[in-house]
mmCIF file of C-alpha atoms and ligand atoms in Angstrom:
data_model
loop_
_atom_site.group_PDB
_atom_site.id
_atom_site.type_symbol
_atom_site.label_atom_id
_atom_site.label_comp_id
_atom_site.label_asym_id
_atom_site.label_seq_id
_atom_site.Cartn_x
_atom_site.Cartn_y
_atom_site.Cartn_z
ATOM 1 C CA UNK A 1 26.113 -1.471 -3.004
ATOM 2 C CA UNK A 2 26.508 2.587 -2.518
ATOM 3 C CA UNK A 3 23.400 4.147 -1.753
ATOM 4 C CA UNK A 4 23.422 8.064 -1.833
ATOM 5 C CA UNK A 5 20.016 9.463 -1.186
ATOM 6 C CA UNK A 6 20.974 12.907 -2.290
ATOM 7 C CA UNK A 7 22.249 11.987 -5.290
ATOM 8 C CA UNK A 8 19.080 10.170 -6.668
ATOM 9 C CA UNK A 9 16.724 12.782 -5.559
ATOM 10 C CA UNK A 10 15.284 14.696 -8.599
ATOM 11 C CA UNK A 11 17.100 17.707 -8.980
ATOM 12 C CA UNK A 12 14.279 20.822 -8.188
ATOM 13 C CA UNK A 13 13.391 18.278 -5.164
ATOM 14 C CA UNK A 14 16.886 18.377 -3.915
ATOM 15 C CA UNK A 15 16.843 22.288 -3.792
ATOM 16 C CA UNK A 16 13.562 22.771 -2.440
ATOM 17 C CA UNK A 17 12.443 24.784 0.522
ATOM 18 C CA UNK A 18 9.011 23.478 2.330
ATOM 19 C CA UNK A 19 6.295 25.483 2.503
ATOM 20 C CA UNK A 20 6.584 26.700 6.068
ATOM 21 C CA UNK A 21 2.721 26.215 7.975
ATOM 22 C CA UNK A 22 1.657 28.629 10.432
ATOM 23 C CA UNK A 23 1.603 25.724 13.050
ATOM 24 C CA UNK A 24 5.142 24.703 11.300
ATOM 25 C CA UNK A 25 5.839 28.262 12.771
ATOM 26 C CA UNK A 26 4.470 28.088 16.446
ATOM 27 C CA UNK A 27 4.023 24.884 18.342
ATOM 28 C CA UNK A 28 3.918 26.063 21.911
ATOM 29 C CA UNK A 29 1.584 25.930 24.544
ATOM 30 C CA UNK A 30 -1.332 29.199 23.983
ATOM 31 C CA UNK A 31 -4.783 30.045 24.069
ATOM 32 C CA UNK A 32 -5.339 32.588 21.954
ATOM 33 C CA UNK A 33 -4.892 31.857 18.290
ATOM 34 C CA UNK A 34 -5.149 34.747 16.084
ATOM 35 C CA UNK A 35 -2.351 33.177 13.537
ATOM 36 C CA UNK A 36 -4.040 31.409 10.625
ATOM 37 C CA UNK A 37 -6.957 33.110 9.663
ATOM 38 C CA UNK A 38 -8.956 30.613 10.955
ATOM 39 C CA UNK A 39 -12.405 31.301 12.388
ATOM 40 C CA UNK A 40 -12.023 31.844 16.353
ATOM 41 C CA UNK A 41 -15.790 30.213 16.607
ATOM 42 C CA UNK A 42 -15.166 26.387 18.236
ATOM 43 C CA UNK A 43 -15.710 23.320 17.033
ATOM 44 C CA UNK A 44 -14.254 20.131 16.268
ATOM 45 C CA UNK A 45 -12.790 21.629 12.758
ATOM 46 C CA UNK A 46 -12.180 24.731 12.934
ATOM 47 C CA UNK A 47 -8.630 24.602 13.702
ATOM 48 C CA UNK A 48 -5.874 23.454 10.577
ATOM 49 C CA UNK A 49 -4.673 19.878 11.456
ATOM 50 C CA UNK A 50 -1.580 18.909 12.729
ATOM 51 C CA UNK A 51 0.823 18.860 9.662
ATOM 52 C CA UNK A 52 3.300 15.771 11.017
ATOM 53 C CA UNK A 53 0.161 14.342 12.424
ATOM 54 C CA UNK A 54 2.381 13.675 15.563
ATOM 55 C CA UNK A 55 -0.050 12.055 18.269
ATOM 56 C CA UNK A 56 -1.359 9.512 15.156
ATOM 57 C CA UNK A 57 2.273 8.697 14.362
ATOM 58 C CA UNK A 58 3.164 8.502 18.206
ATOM 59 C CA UNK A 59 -0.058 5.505 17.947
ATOM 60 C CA UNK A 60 1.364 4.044 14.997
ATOM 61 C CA UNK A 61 4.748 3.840 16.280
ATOM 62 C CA UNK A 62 3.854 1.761 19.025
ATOM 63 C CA UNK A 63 1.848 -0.357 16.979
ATOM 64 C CA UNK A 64 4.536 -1.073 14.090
ATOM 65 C CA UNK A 65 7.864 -0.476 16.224
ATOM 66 C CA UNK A 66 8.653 2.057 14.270
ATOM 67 C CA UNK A 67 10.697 5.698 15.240
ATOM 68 C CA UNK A 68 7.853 8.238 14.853
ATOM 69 C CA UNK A 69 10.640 9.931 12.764
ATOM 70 C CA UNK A 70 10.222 7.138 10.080
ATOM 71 C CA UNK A 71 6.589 7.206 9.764
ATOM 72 C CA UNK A 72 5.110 9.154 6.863
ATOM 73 C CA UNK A 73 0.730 9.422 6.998
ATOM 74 C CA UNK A 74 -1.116 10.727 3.642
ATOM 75 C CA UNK A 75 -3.864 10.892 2.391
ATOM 76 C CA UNK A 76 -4.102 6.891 1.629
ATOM 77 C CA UNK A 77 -1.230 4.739 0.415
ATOM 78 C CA UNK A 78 -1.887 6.574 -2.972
ATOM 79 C CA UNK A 79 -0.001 9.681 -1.767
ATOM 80 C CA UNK A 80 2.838 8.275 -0.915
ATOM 81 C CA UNK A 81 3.203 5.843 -4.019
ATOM 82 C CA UNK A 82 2.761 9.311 -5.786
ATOM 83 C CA UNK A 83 4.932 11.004 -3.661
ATOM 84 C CA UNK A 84 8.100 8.539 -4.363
ATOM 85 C CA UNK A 85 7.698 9.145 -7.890
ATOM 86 C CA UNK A 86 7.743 13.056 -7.670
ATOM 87 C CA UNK A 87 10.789 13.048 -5.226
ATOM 88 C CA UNK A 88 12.945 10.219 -7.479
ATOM 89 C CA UNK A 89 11.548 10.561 -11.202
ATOM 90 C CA UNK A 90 13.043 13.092 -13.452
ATOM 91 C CA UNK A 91 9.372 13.675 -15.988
ATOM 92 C CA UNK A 92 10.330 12.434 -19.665
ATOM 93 C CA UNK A 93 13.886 10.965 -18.506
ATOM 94 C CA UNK A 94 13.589 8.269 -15.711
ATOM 95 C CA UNK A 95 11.779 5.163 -15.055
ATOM 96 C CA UNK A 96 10.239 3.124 -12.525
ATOM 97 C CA UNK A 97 10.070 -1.067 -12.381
ATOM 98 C CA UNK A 98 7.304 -2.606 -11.123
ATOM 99 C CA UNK A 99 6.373 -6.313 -11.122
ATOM 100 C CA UNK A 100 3.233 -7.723 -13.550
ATOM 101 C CA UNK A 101 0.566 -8.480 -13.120
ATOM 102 C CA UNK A 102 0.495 -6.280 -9.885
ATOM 103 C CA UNK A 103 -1.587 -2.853 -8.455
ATOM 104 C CA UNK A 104 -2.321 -0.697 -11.042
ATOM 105 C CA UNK A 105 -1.971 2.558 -9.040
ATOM 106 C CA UNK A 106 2.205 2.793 -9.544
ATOM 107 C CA UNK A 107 1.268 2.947 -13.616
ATOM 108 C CA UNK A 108 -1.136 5.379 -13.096
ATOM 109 C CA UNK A 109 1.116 7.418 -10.885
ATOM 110 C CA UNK A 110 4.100 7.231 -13.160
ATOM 111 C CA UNK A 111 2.126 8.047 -16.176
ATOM 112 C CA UNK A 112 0.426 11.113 -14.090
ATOM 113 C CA UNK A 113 4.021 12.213 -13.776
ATOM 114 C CA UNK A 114 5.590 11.399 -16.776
ATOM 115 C CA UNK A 115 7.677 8.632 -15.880
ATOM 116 C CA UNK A 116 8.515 5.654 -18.255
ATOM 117 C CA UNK A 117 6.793 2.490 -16.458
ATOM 118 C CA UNK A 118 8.706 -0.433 -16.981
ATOM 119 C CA UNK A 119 6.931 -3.741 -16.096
ATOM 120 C CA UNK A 120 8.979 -7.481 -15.420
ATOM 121 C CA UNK A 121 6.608 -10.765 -16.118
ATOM 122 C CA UNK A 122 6.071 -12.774 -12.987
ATOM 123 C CA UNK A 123 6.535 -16.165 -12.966
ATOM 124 C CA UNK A 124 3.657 -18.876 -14.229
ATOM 125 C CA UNK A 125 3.703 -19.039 -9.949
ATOM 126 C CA UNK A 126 3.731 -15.077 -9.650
ATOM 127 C CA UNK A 127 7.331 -15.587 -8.346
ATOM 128 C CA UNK A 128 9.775 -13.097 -9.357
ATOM 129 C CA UNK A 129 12.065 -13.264 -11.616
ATOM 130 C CA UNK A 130 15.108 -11.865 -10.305
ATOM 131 C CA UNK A 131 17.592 -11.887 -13.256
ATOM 132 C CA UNK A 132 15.088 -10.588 -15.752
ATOM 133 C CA UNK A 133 14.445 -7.948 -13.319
ATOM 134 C CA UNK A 134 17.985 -6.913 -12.646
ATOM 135 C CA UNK A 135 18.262 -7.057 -16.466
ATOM 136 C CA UNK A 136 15.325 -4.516 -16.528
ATOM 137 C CA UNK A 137 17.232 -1.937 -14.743
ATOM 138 C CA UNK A 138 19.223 0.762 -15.979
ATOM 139 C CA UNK A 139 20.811 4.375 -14.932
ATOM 140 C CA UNK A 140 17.003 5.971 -15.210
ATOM 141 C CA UNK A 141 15.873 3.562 -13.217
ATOM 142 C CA UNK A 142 15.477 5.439 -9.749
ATOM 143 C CA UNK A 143 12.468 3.062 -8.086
ATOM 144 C CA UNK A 144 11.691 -0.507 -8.071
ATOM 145 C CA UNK A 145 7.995 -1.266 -6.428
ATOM 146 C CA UNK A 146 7.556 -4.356 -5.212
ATOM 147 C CA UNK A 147 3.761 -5.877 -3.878
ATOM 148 C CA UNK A 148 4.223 -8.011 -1.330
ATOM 149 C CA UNK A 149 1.324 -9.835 -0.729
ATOM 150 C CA UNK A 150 0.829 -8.988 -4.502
ATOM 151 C CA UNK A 151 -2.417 -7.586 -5.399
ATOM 152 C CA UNK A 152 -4.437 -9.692 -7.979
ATOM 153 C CA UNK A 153 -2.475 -13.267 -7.243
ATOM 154 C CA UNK A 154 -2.204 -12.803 -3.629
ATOM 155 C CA UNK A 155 0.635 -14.787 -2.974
ATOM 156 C CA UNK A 156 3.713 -13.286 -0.799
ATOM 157 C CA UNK A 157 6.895 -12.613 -2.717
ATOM 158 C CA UNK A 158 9.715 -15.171 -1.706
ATOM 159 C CA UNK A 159 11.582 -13.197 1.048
ATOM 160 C CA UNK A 160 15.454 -13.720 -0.320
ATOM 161 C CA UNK A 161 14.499 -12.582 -3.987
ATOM 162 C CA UNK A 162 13.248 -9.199 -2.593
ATOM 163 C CA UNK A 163 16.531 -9.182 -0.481
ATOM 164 C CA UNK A 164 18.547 -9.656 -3.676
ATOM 165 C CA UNK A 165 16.908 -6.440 -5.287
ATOM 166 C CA UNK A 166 17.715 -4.546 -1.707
ATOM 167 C CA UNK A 167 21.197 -5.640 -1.391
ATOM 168 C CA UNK A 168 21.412 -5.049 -5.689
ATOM 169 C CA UNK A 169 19.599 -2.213 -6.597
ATOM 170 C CA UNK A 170 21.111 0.917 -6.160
ATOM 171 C CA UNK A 171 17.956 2.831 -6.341
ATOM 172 C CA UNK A 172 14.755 2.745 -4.013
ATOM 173 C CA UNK A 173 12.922 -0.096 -3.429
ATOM 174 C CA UNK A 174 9.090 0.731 -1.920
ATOM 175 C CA UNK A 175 7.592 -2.873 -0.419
ATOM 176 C CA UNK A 176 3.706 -2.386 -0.863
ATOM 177 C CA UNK A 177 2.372 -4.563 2.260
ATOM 178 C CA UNK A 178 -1.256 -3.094 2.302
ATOM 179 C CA UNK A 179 -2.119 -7.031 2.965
ATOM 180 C CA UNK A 180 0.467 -7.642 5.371
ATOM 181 C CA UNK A 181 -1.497 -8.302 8.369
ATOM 182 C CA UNK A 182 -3.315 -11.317 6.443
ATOM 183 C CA UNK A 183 0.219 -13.021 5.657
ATOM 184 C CA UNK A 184 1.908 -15.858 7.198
ATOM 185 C CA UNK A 185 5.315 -14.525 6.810
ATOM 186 C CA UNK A 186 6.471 -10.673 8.808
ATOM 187 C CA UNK A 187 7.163 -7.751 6.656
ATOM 188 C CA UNK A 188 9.881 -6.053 5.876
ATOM 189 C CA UNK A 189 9.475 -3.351 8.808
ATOM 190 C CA UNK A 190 12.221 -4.952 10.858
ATOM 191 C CA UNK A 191 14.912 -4.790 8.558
ATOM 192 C CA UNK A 192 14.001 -0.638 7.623
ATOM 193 C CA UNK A 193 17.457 0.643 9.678
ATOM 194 C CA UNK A 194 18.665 -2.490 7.481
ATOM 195 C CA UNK A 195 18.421 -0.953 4.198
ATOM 196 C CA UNK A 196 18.295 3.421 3.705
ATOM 197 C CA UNK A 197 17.024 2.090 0.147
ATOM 198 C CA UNK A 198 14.230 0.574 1.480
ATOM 199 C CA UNK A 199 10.358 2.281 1.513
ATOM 200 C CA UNK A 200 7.521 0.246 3.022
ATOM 201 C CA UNK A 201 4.123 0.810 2.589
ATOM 202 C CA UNK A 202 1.164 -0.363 4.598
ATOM 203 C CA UNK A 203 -2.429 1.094 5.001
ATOM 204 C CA UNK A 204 -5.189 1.410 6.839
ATOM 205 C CA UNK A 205 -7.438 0.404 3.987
ATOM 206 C CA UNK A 206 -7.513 -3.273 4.672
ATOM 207 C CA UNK A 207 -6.913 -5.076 7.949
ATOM 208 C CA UNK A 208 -7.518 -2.163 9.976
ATOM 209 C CA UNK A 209 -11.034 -1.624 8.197
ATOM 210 C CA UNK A 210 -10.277 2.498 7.361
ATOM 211 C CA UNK A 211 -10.826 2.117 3.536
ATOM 212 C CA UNK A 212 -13.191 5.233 3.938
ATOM 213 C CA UNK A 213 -11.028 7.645 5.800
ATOM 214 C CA UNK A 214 -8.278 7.362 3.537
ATOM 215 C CA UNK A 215 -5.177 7.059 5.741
ATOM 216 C CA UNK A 216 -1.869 5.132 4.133
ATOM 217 C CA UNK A 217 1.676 4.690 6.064
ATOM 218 C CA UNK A 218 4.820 4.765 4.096
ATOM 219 C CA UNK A 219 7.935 3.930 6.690
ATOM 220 C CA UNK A 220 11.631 4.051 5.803
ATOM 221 C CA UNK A 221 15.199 6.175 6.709
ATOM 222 C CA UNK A 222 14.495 9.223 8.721
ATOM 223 C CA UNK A 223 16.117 11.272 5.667
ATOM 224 C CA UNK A 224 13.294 9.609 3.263
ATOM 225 C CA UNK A 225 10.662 10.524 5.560
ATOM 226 C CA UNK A 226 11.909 14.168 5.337
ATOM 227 C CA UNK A 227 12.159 14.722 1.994
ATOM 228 C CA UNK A 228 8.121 13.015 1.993
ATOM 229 C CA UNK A 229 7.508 15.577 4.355
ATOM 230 C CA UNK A 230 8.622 18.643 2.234
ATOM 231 C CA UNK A 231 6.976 17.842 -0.918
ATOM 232 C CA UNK A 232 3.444 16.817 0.501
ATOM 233 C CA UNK A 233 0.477 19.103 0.827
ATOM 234 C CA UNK A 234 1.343 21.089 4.017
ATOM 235 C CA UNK A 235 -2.472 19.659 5.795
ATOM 236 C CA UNK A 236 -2.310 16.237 3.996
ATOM 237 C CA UNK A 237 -4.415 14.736 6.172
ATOM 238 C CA UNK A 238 -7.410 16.223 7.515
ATOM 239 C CA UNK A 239 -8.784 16.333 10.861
ATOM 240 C CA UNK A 240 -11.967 14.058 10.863
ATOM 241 C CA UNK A 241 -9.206 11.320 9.745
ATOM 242 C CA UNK A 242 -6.584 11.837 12.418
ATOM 243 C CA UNK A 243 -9.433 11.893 15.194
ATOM 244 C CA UNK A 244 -10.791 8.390 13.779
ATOM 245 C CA UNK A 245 -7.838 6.563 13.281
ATOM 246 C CA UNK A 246 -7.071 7.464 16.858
ATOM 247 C CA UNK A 247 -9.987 5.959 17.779
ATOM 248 C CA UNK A 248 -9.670 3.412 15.821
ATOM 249 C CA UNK A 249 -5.965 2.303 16.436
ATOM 250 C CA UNK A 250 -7.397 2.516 20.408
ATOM 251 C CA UNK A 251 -9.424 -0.811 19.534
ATOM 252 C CA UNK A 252 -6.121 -2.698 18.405
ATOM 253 C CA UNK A 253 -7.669 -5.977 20.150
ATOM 254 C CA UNK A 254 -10.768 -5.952 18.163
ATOM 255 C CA UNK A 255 -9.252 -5.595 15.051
ATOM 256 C CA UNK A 256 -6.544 -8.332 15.530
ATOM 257 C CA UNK A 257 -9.524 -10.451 16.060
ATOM 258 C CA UNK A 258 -11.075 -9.940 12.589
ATOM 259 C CA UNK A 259 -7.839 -10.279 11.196
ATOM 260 C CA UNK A 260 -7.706 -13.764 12.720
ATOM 261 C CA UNK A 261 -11.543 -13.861 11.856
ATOM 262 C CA UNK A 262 -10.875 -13.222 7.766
ATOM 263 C CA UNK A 263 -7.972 -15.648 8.393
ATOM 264 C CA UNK A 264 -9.871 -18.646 9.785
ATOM 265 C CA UNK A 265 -12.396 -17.869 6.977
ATOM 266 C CA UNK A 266 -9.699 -18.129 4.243
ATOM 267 C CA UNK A 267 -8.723 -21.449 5.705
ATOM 268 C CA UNK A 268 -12.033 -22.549 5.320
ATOM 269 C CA UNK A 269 -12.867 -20.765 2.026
ATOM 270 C CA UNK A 270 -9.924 -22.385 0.155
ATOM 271 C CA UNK A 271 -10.269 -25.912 -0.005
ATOM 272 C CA UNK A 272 -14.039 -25.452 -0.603
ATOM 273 C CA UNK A 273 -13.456 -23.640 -3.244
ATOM 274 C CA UNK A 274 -11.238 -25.899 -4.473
ATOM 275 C CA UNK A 275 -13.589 -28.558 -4.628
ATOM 276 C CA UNK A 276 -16.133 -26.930 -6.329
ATOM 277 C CA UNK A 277 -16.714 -28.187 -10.516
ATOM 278 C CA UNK A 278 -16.521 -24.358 -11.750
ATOM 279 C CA UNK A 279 -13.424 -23.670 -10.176
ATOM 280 C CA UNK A 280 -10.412 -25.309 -12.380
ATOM 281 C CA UNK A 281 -7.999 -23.613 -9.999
ATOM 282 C CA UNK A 282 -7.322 -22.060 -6.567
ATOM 283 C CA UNK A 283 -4.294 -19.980 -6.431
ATOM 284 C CA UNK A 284 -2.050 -19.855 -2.919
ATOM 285 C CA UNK A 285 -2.982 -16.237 -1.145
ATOM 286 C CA UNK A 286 -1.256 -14.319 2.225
ATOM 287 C CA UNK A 287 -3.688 -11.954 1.379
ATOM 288 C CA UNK A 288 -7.571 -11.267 2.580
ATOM 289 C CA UNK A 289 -8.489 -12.239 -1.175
ATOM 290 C CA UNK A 290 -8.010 -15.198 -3.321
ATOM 291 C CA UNK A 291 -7.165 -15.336 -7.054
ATOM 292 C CA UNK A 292 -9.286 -18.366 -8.893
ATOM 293 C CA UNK A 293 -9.458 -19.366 -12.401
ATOM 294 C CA UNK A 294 -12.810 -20.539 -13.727
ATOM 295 C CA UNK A 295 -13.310 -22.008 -17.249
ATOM 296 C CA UNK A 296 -15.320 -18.683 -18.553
ATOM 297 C CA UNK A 297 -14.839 -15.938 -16.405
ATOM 298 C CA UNK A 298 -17.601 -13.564 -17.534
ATOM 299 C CA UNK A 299 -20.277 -16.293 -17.328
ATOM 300 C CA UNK A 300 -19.634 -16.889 -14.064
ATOM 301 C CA UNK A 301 -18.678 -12.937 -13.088
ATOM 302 C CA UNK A 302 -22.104 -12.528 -14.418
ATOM 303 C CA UNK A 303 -24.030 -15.482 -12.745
ATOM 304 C CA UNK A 304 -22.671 -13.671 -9.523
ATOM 305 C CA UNK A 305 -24.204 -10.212 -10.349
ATOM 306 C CA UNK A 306 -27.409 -11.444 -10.848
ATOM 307 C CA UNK A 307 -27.066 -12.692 -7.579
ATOM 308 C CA UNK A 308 -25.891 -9.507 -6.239
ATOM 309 C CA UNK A 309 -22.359 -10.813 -5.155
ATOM 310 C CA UNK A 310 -20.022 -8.487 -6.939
ATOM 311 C CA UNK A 311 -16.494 -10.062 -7.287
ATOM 312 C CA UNK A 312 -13.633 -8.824 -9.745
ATOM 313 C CA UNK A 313 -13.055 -9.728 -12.911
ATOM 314 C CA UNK A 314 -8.951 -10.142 -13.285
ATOM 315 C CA UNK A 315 -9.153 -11.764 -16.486
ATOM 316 C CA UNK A 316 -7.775 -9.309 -18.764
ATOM 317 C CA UNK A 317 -4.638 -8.880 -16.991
ATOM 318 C CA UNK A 318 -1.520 -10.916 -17.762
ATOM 319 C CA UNK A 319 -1.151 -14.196 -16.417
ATOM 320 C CA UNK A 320 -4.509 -14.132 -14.887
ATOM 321 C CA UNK A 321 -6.550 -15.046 -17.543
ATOM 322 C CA UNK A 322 -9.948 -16.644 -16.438
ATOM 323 C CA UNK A 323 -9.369 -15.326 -13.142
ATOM 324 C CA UNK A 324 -11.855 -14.138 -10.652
ATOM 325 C CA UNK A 325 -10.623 -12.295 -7.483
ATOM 326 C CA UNK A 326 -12.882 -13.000 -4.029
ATOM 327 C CA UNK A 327 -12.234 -10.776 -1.427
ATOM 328 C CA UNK A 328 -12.774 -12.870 2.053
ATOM 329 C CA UNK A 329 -16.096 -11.366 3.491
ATOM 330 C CA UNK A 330 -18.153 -12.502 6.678
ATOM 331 C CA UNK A 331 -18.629 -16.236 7.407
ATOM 332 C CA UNK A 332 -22.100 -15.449 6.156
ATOM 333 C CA UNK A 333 -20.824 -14.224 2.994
ATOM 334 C CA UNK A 334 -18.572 -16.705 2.244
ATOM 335 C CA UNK A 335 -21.201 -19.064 2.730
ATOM 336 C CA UNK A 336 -23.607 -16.784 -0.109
ATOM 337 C CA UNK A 337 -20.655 -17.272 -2.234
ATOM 338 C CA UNK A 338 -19.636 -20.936 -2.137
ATOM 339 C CA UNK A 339 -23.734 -22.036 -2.335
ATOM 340 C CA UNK A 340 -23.731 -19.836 -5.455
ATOM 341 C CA UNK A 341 -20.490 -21.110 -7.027
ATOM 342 C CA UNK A 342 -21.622 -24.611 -6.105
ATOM 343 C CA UNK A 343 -25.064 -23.907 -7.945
ATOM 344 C CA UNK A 344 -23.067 -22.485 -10.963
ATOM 345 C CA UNK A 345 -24.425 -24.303 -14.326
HETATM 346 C C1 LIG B 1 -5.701 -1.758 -1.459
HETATM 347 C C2 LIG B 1 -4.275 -1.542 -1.763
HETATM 348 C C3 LIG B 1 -3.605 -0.416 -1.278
HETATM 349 C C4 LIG B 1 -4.324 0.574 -0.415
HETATM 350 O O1 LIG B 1 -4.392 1.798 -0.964
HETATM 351 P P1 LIG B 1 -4.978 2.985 -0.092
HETATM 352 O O2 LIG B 1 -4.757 4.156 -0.982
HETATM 353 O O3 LIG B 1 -4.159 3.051 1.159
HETATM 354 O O4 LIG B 1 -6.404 2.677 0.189
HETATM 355 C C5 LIG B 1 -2.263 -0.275 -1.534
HETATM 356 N N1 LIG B 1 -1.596 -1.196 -2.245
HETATM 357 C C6 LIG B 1 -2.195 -2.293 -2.722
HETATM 358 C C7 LIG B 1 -1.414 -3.297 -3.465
HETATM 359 C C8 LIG B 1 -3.551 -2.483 -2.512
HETATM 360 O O5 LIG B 1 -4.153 -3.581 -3.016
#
């Protein structure tokens, strides 16, 4: 396979010059800063942010093993899935390929931008298909996103099918692993010097327990990283969310234990579920929700409401129907649940 990175970048994107930030312009060591029009009265915001959020990425990098160089941060995992399109997609003349059912915010993000979104059926076990995909590729096709644990079914992709599409695919492939941490299997984040096609994506949404402050990773090739870098917003992520992940990523230990907390409670959760008389089936997950059908979804969607436990419905979306997706809460939620399920007329 010949991968040329230059080549596939959009055309305007491959002749663009960044927007240059004043602290782009002056990163030395001074203590009077009269450069940015910011307000000289102190506080904890007053100051522009760090633009390569360098001491977060430094954090990060020992976390994931990853060169600082091939970390992107934005503004959740939204900005970079956006960000992929803009740098790849030519508006009104390529495409993207995503799996289905899957994430909805790649359709939304090709749509915003213009970009045909080409979808390839799952398997009946939310395997993929590999020739149909490869068969669903053609010279527009510049990105492939792959979800992986897959977000409604849960389930991790099998490892040498996503291989095939790096080692076949002469375009980019992004890996969404925003439920990594939950899965049984390791990511893709040791083979990134592997593959210079290869994007992952992982957040802070989930496992980490940032959802609010909106901070998503994207890692691949230091060359991807850089053209990331020169089309984001110049302050893509504010101050108030580099300060708290720091903190945050400081109490690794405590969040590795509710990782293995949610796990244990999936464990548990699972065959319960399973041997409840609403539930007709209980699909395998890697992920810190599980996919179940039920014989009528909205009765029983509904029957949880009134009971104030809101879960999703997934029914309307192909291959899922009469499925209900539980996100794994506290071992006192759980219980809520499974006493309400089991009460379920
Ligand atoms: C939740 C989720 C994300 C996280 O998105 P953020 O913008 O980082 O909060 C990404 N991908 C998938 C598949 C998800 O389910």
């Amino acid at each position: 396979m010949s991968f040329d990175l230059k080549q596939l970048l959009r055309n305007n994107i491959r002749e663009i010059a960044p927007y240059s930030t004043a602290r782009d312009e002056f990163q030395g060591k001074a203590s009077v800063f009269l450069d940015a029009n910011e307000s000289p009265f102190q506080s904890d915001i007053n100051r522009y942010p760090d633009p390569y959020q360098q001491m977060l990425k430094v954090r990060v990098s020992r976390i994931k093993k990853v060169h600082p160089d091939q970390i992107f941060l934005g503004n959740g995992s939204d900005e970079a899935i956006d960000l992929v399109i803009r740098a790849f997609c030519e508006p009104h003349e390529d495409n993207i390929l995503a799996i289905k059912p899957t994430y909805g915010m790649y359709k939304v993000a090709a749509d915003i931008n213009a970009v045909t979104y080409r979808e390839v059926m799952l398997t009946r076990s939310f395997n993929l298909d590999v020739v149909s995909l490869m068969k669903s590729i053609d010279k527009k096709t510049k990105v492939v996103f792959l979800c992986s644990p897959n977000n409604p079914s849960g389930n991790s992709l099998i490892r040498s099918n996503i291989e095939y599409v790096l080692n076949n695919f002469e375009g980019i492939v992004v890996i969404d692993e925003a439920y990594i941490d939950f899965a049984r299997e390791e990511g893709f984040l040791p083979l990134l010097n592997s593959y210079p096609n290869l994007i992952v994506l992982q957040t802070f949404s989930k496992a980490w327990g940032m959802a609010g402050v909106r901070l998503g990773m994207a890692f691949a090739s230091k060359e991807i990283i850089q053209v990331l870098n020169h089309i984001k917003y110049p302050y893509n992520v504010n101050v108030l969310t580099q300060q708290k992940a720091l903190e945050i990523l400081e109490q690794e230990e405590q969040t590795k234990q509710n990782i293995s907390t949610i796990i244990s409670e999936r464990d548990i959760l699972l065959p319960k579920l399973n041997n409840l008389d609403v539930i007709e089936q209980v699909y395998p997950t890697d992920a810190n929700f599980v996919l179940v059908r039920v014989k009528d979804p909205k009765a029983v969607y509904n029957y949880l409401l009134n009971k104030e436990i809101i879960v999703r419905d997934r029914s309307k979306v192909a291959l899922c129907e009469g499925c209900l997706r539980l996100t794994i809460g506290t071992p006192e939620e759980n219980l809520l649940l499974l006493d309400a399920l089991a009460n379920f007329k």
